[in-house]
Coordinates of C-alpha atoms and ligand atoms in Angstrom, one line a residue:
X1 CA -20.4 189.7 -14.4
X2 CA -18.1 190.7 -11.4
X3 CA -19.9 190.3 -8.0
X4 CA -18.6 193.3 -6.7
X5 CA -21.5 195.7 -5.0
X6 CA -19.4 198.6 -5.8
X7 CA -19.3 198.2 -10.2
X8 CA -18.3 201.5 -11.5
X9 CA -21.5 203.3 -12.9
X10 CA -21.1 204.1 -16.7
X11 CA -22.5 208.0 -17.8
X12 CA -23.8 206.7 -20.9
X13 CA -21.0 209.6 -22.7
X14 CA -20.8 207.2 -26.0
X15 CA -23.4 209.5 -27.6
X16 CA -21.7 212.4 -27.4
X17 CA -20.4 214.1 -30.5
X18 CA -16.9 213.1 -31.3
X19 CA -14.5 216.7 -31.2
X20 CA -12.3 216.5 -34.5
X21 CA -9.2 218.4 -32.9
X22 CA -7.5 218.2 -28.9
X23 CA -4.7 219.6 -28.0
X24 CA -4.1 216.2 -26.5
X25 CA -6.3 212.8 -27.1
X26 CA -6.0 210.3 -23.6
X27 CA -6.5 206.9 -24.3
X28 CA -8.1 204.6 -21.5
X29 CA -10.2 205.9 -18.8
X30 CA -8.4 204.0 -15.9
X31 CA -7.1 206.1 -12.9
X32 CA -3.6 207.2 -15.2
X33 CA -5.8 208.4 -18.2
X34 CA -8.5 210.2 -16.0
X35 CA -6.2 211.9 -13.6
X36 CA -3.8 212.7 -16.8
X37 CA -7.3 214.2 -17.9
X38 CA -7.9 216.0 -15.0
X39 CA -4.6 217.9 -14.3
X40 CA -4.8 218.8 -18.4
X41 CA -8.5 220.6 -18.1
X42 CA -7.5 222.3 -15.0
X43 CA -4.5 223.4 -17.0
X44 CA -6.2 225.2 -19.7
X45 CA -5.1 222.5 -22.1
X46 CA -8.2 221.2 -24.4
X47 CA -8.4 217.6 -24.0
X48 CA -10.3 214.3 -25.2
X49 CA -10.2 211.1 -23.2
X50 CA -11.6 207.9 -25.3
X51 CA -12.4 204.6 -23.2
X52 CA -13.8 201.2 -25.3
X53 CA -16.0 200.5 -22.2
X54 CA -16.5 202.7 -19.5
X55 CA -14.6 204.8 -17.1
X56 CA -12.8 202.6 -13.9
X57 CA -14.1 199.5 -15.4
X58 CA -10.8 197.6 -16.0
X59 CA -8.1 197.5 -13.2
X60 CA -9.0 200.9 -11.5
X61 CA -12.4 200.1 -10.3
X62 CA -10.7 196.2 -9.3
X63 CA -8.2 196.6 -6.8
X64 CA -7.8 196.5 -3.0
X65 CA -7.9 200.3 -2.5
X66 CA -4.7 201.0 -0.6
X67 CA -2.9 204.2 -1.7
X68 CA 0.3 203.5 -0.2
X69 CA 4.1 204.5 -0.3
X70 CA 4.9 201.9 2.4
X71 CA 6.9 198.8 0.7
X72 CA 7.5 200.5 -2.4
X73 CA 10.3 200.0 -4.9
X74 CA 12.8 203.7 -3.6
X75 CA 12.8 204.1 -7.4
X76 CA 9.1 205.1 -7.7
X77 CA 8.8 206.9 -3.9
X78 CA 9.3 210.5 -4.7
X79 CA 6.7 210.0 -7.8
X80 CA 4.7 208.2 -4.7
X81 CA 5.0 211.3 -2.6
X82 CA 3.8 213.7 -5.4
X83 CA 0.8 210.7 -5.5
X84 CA -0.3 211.5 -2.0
X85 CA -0.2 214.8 -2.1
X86 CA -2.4 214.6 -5.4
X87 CA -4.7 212.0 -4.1
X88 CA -5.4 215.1 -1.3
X89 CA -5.2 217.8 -3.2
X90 CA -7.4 216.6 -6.9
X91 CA -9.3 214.3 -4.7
X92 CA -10.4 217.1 -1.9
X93 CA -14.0 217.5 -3.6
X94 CA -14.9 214.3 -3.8
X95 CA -12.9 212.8 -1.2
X96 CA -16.2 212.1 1.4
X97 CA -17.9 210.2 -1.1
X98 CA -15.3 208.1 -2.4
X99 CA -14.5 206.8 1.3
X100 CA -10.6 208.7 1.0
X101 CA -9.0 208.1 4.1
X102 CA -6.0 208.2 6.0
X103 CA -6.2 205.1 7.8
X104 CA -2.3 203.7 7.7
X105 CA -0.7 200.5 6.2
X106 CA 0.7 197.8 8.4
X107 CA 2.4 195.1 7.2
X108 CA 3.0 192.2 10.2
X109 CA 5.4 189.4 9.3
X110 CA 5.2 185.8 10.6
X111 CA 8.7 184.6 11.0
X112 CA 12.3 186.5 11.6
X113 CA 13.3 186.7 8.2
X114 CA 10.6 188.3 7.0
X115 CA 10.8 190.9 9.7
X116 CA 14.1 191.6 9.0
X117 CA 13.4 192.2 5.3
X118 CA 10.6 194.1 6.2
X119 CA 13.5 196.4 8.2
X120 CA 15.7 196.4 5.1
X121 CA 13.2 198.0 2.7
X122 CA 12.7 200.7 6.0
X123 CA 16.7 201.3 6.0
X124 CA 16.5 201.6 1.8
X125 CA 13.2 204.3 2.4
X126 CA 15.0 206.7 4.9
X127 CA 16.6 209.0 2.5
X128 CA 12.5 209.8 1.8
X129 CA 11.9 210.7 5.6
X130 CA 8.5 208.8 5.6
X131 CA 6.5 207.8 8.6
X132 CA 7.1 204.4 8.4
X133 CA 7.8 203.0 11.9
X134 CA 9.1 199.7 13.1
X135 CA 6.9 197.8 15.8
X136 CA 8.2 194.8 17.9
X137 CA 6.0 191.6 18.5
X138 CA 4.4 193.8 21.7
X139 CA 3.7 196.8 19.8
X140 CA 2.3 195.0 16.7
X141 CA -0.1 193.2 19.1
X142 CA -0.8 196.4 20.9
X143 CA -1.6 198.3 17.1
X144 CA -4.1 195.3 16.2
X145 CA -5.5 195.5 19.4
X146 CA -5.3 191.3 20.6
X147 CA -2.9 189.9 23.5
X148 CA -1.2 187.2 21.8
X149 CA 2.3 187.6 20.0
X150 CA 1.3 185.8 16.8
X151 CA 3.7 188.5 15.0
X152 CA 7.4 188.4 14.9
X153 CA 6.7 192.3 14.2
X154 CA 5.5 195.2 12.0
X155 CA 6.2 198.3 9.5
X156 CA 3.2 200.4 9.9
X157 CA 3.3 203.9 7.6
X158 CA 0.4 206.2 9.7
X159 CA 0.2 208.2 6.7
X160 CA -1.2 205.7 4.0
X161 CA -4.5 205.9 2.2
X162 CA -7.3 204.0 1.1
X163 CA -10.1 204.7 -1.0
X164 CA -13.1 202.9 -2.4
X165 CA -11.6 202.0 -6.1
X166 CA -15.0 201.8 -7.9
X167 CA -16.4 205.1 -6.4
X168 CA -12.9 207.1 -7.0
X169 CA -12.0 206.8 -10.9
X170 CA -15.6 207.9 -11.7
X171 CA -15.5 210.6 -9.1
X172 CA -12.1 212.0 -10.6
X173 CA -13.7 211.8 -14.0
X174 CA -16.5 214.0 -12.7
X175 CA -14.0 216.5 -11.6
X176 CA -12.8 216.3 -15.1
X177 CA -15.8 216.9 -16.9
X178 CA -15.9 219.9 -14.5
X179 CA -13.0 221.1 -15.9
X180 CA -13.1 221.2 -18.8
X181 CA -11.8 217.9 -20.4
X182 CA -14.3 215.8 -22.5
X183 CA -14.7 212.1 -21.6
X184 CA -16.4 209.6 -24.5
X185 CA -17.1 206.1 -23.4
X186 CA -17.8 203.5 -25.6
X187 CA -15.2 204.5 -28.2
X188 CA -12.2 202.9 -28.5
X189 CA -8.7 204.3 -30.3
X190 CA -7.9 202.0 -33.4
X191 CA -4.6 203.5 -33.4
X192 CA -2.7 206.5 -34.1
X193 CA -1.0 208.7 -37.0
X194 CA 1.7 210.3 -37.7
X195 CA 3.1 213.5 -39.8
X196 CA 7.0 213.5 -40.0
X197 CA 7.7 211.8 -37.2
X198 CA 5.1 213.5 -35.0
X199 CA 1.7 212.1 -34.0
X200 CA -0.6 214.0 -35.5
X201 CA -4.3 211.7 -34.8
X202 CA -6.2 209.2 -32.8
X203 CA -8.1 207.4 -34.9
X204 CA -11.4 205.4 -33.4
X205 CA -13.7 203.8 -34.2
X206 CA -16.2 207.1 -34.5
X207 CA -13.6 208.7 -36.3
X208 CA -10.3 210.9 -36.2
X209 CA -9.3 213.4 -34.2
X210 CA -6.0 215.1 -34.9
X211 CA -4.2 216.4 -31.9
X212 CA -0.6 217.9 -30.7
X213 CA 0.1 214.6 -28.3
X214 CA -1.0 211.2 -27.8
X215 CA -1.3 209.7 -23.8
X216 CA -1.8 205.7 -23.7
X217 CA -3.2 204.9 -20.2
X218 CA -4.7 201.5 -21.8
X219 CA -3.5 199.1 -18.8
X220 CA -3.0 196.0 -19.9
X221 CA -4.0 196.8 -23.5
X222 CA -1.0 198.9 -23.9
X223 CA 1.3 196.1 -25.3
X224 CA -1.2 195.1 -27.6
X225 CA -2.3 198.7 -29.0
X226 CA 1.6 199.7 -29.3
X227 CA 2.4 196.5 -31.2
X228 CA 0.1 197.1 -33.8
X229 CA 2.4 200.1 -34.8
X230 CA 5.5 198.0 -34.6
X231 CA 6.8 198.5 -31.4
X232 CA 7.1 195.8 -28.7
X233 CA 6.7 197.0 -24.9
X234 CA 7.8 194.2 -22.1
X235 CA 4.3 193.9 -20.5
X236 CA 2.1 191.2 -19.4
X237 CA -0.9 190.4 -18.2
X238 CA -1.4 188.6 -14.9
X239 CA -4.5 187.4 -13.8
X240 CA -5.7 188.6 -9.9
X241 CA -8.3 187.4 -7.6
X242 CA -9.8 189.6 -5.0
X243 CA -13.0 189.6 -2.4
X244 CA -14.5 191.1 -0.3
X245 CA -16.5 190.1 2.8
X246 CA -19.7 191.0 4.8
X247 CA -19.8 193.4 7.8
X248 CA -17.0 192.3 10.7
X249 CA -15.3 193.7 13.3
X250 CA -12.8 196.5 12.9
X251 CA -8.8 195.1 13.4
X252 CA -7.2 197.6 11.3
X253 CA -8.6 200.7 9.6
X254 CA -6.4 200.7 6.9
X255 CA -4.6 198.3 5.1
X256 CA -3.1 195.0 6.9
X257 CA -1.0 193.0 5.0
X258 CA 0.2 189.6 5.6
X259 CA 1.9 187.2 2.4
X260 CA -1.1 184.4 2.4
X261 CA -3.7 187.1 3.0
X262 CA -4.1 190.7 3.0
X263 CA -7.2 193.0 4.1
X264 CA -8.4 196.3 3.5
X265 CA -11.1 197.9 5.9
X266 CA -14.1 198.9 3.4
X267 CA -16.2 202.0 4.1
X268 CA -19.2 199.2 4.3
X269 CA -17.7 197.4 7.2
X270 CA -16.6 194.6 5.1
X271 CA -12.6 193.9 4.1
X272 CA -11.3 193.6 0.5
X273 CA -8.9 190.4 0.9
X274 CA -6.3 189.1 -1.7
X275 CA -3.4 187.7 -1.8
X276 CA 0.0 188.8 -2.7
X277 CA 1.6 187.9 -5.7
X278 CA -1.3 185.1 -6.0
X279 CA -1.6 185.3 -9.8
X280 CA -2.2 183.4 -12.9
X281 CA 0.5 184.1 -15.8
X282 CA -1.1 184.3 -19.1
X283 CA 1.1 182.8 -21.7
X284 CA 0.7 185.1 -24.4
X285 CA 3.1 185.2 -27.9
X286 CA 4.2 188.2 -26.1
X287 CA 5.3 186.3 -22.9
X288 CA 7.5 184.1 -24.6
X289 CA 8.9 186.7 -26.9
X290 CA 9.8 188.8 -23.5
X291 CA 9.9 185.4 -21.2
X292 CA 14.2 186.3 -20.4
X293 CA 13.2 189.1 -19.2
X294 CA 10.4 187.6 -17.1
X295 CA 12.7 185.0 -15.2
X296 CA 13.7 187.1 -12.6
X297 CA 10.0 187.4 -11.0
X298 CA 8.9 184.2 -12.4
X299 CA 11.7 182.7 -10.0
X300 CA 10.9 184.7 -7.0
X301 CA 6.9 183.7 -7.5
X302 CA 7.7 180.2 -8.4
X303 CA 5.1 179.0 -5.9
X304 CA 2.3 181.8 -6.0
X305 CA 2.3 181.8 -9.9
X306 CA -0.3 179.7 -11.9
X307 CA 1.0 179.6 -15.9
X308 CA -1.7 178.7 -18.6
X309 CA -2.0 179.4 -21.9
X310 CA -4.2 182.4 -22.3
X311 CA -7.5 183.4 -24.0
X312 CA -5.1 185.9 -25.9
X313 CA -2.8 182.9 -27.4
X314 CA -5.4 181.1 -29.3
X315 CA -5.8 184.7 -31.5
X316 CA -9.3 186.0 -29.7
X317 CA -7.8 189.3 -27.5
X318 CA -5.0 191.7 -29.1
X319 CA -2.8 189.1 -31.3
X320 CA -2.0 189.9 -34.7
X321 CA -2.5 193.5 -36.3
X322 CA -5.2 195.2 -37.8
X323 CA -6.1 198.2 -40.2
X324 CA -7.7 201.5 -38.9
X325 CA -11.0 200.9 -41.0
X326 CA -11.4 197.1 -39.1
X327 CA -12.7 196.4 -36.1
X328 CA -9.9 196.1 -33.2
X329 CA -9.4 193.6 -30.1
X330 CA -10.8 196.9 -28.1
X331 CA -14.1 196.9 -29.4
X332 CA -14.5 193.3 -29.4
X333 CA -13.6 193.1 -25.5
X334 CA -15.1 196.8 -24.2
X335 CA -14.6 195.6 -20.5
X336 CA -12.0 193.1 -19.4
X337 CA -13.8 190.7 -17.0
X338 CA -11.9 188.0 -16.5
X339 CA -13.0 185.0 -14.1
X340 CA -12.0 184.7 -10.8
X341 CA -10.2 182.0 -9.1
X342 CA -12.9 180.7 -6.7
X343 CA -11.3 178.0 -4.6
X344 CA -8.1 180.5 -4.3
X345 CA -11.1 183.3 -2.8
X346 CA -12.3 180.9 -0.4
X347 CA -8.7 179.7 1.0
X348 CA -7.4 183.5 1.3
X349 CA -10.7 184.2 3.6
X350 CA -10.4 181.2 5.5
X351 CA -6.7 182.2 5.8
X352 CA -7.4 186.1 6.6
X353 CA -9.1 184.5 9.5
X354 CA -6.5 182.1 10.9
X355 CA -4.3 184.9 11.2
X356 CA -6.3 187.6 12.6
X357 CA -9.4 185.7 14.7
X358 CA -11.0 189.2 15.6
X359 CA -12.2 189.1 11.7
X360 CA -15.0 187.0 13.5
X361 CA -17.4 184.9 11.0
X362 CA -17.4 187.1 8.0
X363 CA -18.2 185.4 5.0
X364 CA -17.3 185.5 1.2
X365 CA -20.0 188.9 -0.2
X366 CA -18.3 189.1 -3.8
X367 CA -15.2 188.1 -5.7
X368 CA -13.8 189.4 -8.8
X369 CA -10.9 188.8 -11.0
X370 CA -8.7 192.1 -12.8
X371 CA -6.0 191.8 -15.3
X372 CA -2.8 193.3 -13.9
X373 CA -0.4 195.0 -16.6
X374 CA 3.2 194.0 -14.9
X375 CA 6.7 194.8 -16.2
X376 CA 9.8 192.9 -15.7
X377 CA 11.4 194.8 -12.9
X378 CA 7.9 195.9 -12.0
X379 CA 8.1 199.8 -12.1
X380 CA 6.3 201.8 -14.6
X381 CA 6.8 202.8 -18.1
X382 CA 6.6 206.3 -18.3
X383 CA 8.4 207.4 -21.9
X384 CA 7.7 209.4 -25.4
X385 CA 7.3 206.3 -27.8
X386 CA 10.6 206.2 -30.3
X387 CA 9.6 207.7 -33.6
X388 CA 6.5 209.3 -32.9
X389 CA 7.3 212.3 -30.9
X390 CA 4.4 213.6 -28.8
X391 CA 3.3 209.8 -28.1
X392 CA 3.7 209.6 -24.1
X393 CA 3.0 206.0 -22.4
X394 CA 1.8 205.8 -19.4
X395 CA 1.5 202.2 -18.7
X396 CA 2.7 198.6 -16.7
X397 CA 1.5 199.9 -13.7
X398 CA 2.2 196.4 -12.3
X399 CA 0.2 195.7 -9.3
X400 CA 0.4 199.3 -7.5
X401 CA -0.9 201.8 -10.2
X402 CA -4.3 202.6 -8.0
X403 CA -2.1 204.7 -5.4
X404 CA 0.6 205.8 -7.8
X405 CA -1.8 206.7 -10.4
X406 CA -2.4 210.7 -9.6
X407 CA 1.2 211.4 -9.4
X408 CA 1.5 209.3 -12.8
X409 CA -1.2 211.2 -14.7
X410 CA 0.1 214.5 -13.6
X411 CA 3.6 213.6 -14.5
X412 CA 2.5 212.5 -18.1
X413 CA 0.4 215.3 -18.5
X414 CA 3.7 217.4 -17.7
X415 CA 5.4 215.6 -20.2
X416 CA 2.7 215.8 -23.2
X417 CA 2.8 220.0 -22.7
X418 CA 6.4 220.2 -22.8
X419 CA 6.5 221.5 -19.4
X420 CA 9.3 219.6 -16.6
X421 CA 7.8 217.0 -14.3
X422 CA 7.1 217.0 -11.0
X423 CA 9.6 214.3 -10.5
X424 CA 12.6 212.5 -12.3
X425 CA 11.1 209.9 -15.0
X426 CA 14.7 208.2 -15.9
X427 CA 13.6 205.2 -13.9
X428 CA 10.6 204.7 -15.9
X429 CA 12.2 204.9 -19.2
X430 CA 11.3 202.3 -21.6
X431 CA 15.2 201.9 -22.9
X432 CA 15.9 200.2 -19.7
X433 CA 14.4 197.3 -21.5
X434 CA 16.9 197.7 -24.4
X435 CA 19.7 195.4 -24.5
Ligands
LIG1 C1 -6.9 192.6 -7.8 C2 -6.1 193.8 -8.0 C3 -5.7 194.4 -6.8 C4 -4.9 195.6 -6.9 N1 -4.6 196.3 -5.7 C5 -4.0 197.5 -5.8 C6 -3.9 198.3 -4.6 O1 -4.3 198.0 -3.5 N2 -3.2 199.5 -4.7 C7 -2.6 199.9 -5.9 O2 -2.0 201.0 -5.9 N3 -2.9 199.2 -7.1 C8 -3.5 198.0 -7.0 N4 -3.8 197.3 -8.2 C9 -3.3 197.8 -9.4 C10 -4.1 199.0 -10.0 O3 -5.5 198.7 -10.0 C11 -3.6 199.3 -11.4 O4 -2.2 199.4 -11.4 C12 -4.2 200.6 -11.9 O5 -5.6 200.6 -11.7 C13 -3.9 200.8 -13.4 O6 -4.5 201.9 -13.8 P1 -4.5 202.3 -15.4 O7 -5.2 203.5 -15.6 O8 -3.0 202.2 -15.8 O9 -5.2 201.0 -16.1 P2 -6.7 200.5 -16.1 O10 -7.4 200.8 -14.9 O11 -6.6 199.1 -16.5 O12 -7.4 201.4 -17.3 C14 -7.0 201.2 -18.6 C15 -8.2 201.6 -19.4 O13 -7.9 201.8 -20.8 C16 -8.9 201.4 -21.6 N5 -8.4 201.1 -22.9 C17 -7.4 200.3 -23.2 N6 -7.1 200.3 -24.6 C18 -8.0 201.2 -25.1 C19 -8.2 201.7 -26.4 N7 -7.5 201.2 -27.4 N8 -9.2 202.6 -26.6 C20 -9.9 203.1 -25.5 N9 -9.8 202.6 -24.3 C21 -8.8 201.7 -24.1 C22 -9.4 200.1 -20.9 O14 -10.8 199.8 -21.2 C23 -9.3 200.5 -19.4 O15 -10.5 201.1 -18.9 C24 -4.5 196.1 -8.1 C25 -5.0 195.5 -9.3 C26 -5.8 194.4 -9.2 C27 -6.3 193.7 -10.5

């Protein structure tokens, strides 16, 4: 069981009565499929979400909390932007309760070449007009509030959020409920059907429900659940180890990031620490059918990636296909828990603390583990599937879907309604992968 205070609490849905028609069936209640959810209800459009365990359980309710547009890839900022300004507008209700805050991102660098590629991704982000300022060594030590000059400088983006993951995606699947949209948990999509070309039902394991579109938010299960209809997505699962601390002194209100150690300022006085790119690379059939593709970030995180053979390569998670009347790798694995590199928990802490001494004595309160669902150049997939129109994936969020997520679910929900998106999705097509 994950140690984290904060586990997502489950609304016991999986008794409700299955609806046999949607307009549109969401698959995976993770922060895509229940902000997708969301905008649909509010939209007049009737929709089902189905989870196999509960909603926020998987990577949503797992990661460090920071909502940021700071550092980002320029290909994915102005779907960032539209994030933000969902994150305040969807989240407004709830936004008290699940700690949403505009606290700022800073991210200090410890020698000159990092600062100065720190600067190059600010010179690449001006077209956008953001906030993002540069600070000197002074000014860095001035922001964090110490008088030594430990920094060779800073990007700090004023405008970045956090929010308490676990408290959020069930808050925005209230909202949802509110709306309109129904929610099931404990029902997971076998698959899908089709009717000249067209998607025409989700079927799970309570049964079928036809519909006009299809969204697949399933995280790290996308690859898996897309494969067993024949088509092959470039996603992988990599293995991430967070904490989080007892009550310290406040450095930073937002999020301060650092390579060997990052922290978040939790709304219980503790920090959520991890560490950047600090991740175990499961060798799955699909990693070696996609592993070309994969060199590129395998050689820039030589040295912060662990390789194993995963649980998934011995036949036990998601390998090998399956009929719609059997029971699927979804139901057998409702909540993917996986287990937490301890030794790697203790080191970032003790590291978080070398480099900012303020933290004081905080110790180790929790660690958990999440599964991250990471493409090769790291940007989304956002695309109808080929031959079955009205499929839309929504998926590979790699690493930075918690922030992104809003703007991604209302783009998608664009998308499965025929209306135009908010933003351009031609970065986030899956044919980029093609050869
Ligand atoms: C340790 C860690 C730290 C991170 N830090 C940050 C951060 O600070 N900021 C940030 O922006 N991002 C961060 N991320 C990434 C972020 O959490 C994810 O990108 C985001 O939550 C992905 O959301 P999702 O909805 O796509 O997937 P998920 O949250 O994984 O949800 C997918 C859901 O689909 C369900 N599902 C799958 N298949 C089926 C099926 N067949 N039937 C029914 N249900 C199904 C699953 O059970 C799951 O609940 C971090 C991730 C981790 C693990």
């Amino acid at each position: 069981m994950p140690t984290r205070s904060d586990t997502p609490p489950q609304s016991g849905s999986g008794q409700q009565p299955l609806p046999k028609t949607a307009d549109v069936v969401v698959i995976g209640g993770g922060i895509v499929g229940v902000t997708a959810a969301l905008y649909l209800a509010r939209h007049g459009v009737s929709v089902v979400l189905v989870e196999k365990g509960y909603i926020g359980a998987e990577q949503s309710s797992r990661n460090w909390g920071w909502i940021r547009k700071q550092g980002r890839d320029p290909a994915e900022l102005p779907l960032m932007i539209e994030s933000a300004r969902e994150w305040n507008q969807i989240a407004a209700p709830v936004a008290r309760e699940i700690r949403l805050g505009t606290v700022g991102t800073t991210y200090v660098s410890l020698t000159e070449a990092e600062f100065a590629e720190r600067c190059d991704w600010v010179e690449q982000a001006k077209p956008f007009q953001l906030d993002t300022k540069i600070l000197g060594p002074r000014e860095t030590a001035a922001l964090l509030g110490r008088d030594d000059q430990k920094f060779t400088g800073a990007i700090h983006t004023p405008s970045d959020m956090t929010a308490e993951p676990a408290l959020a995606v069930p808050a925005l699947g209230r909202l949802a409920r509110e709306a309109g949209a129904t929610l099931i948990e404990g029902c997971a999509a076998r698959g899908v059907e089709r009717s000249a070309g067209r998607v025409s039902h989700v079927v799970t394991e309570r049964g079928a429900i036809a519909c006009q579109s299809v969204i697949l938010g399933g995280g790290a299960w996308s690859r898996t659940f897309l494969e067993n209809i024949g088509i092959f997505i470039p996603q992988l699962a990599i293995r991430s180890t967070a904490l989080r601390t007892t009550p310290g002194p406040q450095i930073h209100p937002g999020g301060l990031g650092a390579p060997p150690a990052s922290v978040r300022r939790r709304s219980d006085g503790g920090y959520t620490i991890g560490r950047t790119n600090a991740s175990r690379f499961d060798l799955v059939p699909a990693a070696f059918r996609h592993f070309a593709a994969y060199l590129p970030v395998l050689k820039s995180r030589w040295n912060t990636i662990q390789l194993r053979a995963g649980r998934e390569f011995f036949g036990d998670l998601g390998h090998g296909r399956w009929q719609l009347d059997q029971i699927t790798p979804f139901e057998r694995t409702r909540v993917l828990d996986p287990a937490p590199n301890r030794a790697l928990a203790r080191d970032m802490l003790e590291t978080a603390k070398r480099l900012h001494p303020g933290l004081g004595n905080i110790q180790i309160a929790g660690v958990w583990a999440g599964m991250i669902d990471v493409t090769p150049d790291e940007l989304p997939i956002i695309d109808e599937i080929p031959g079955w129109a009205g499929l839309w994936a929504a998926t590979g969020m790699s690493g930075h879907g918690f922030g992104i997520g809003p703007g991604v679910g209302r783009v998608v929900g664009e998308l499965a309604t025929g209306r135009r998106p908010i933003v351009d999705i031609s970065p986030f097509a899956l044919s980029r992968f093609s050869p």
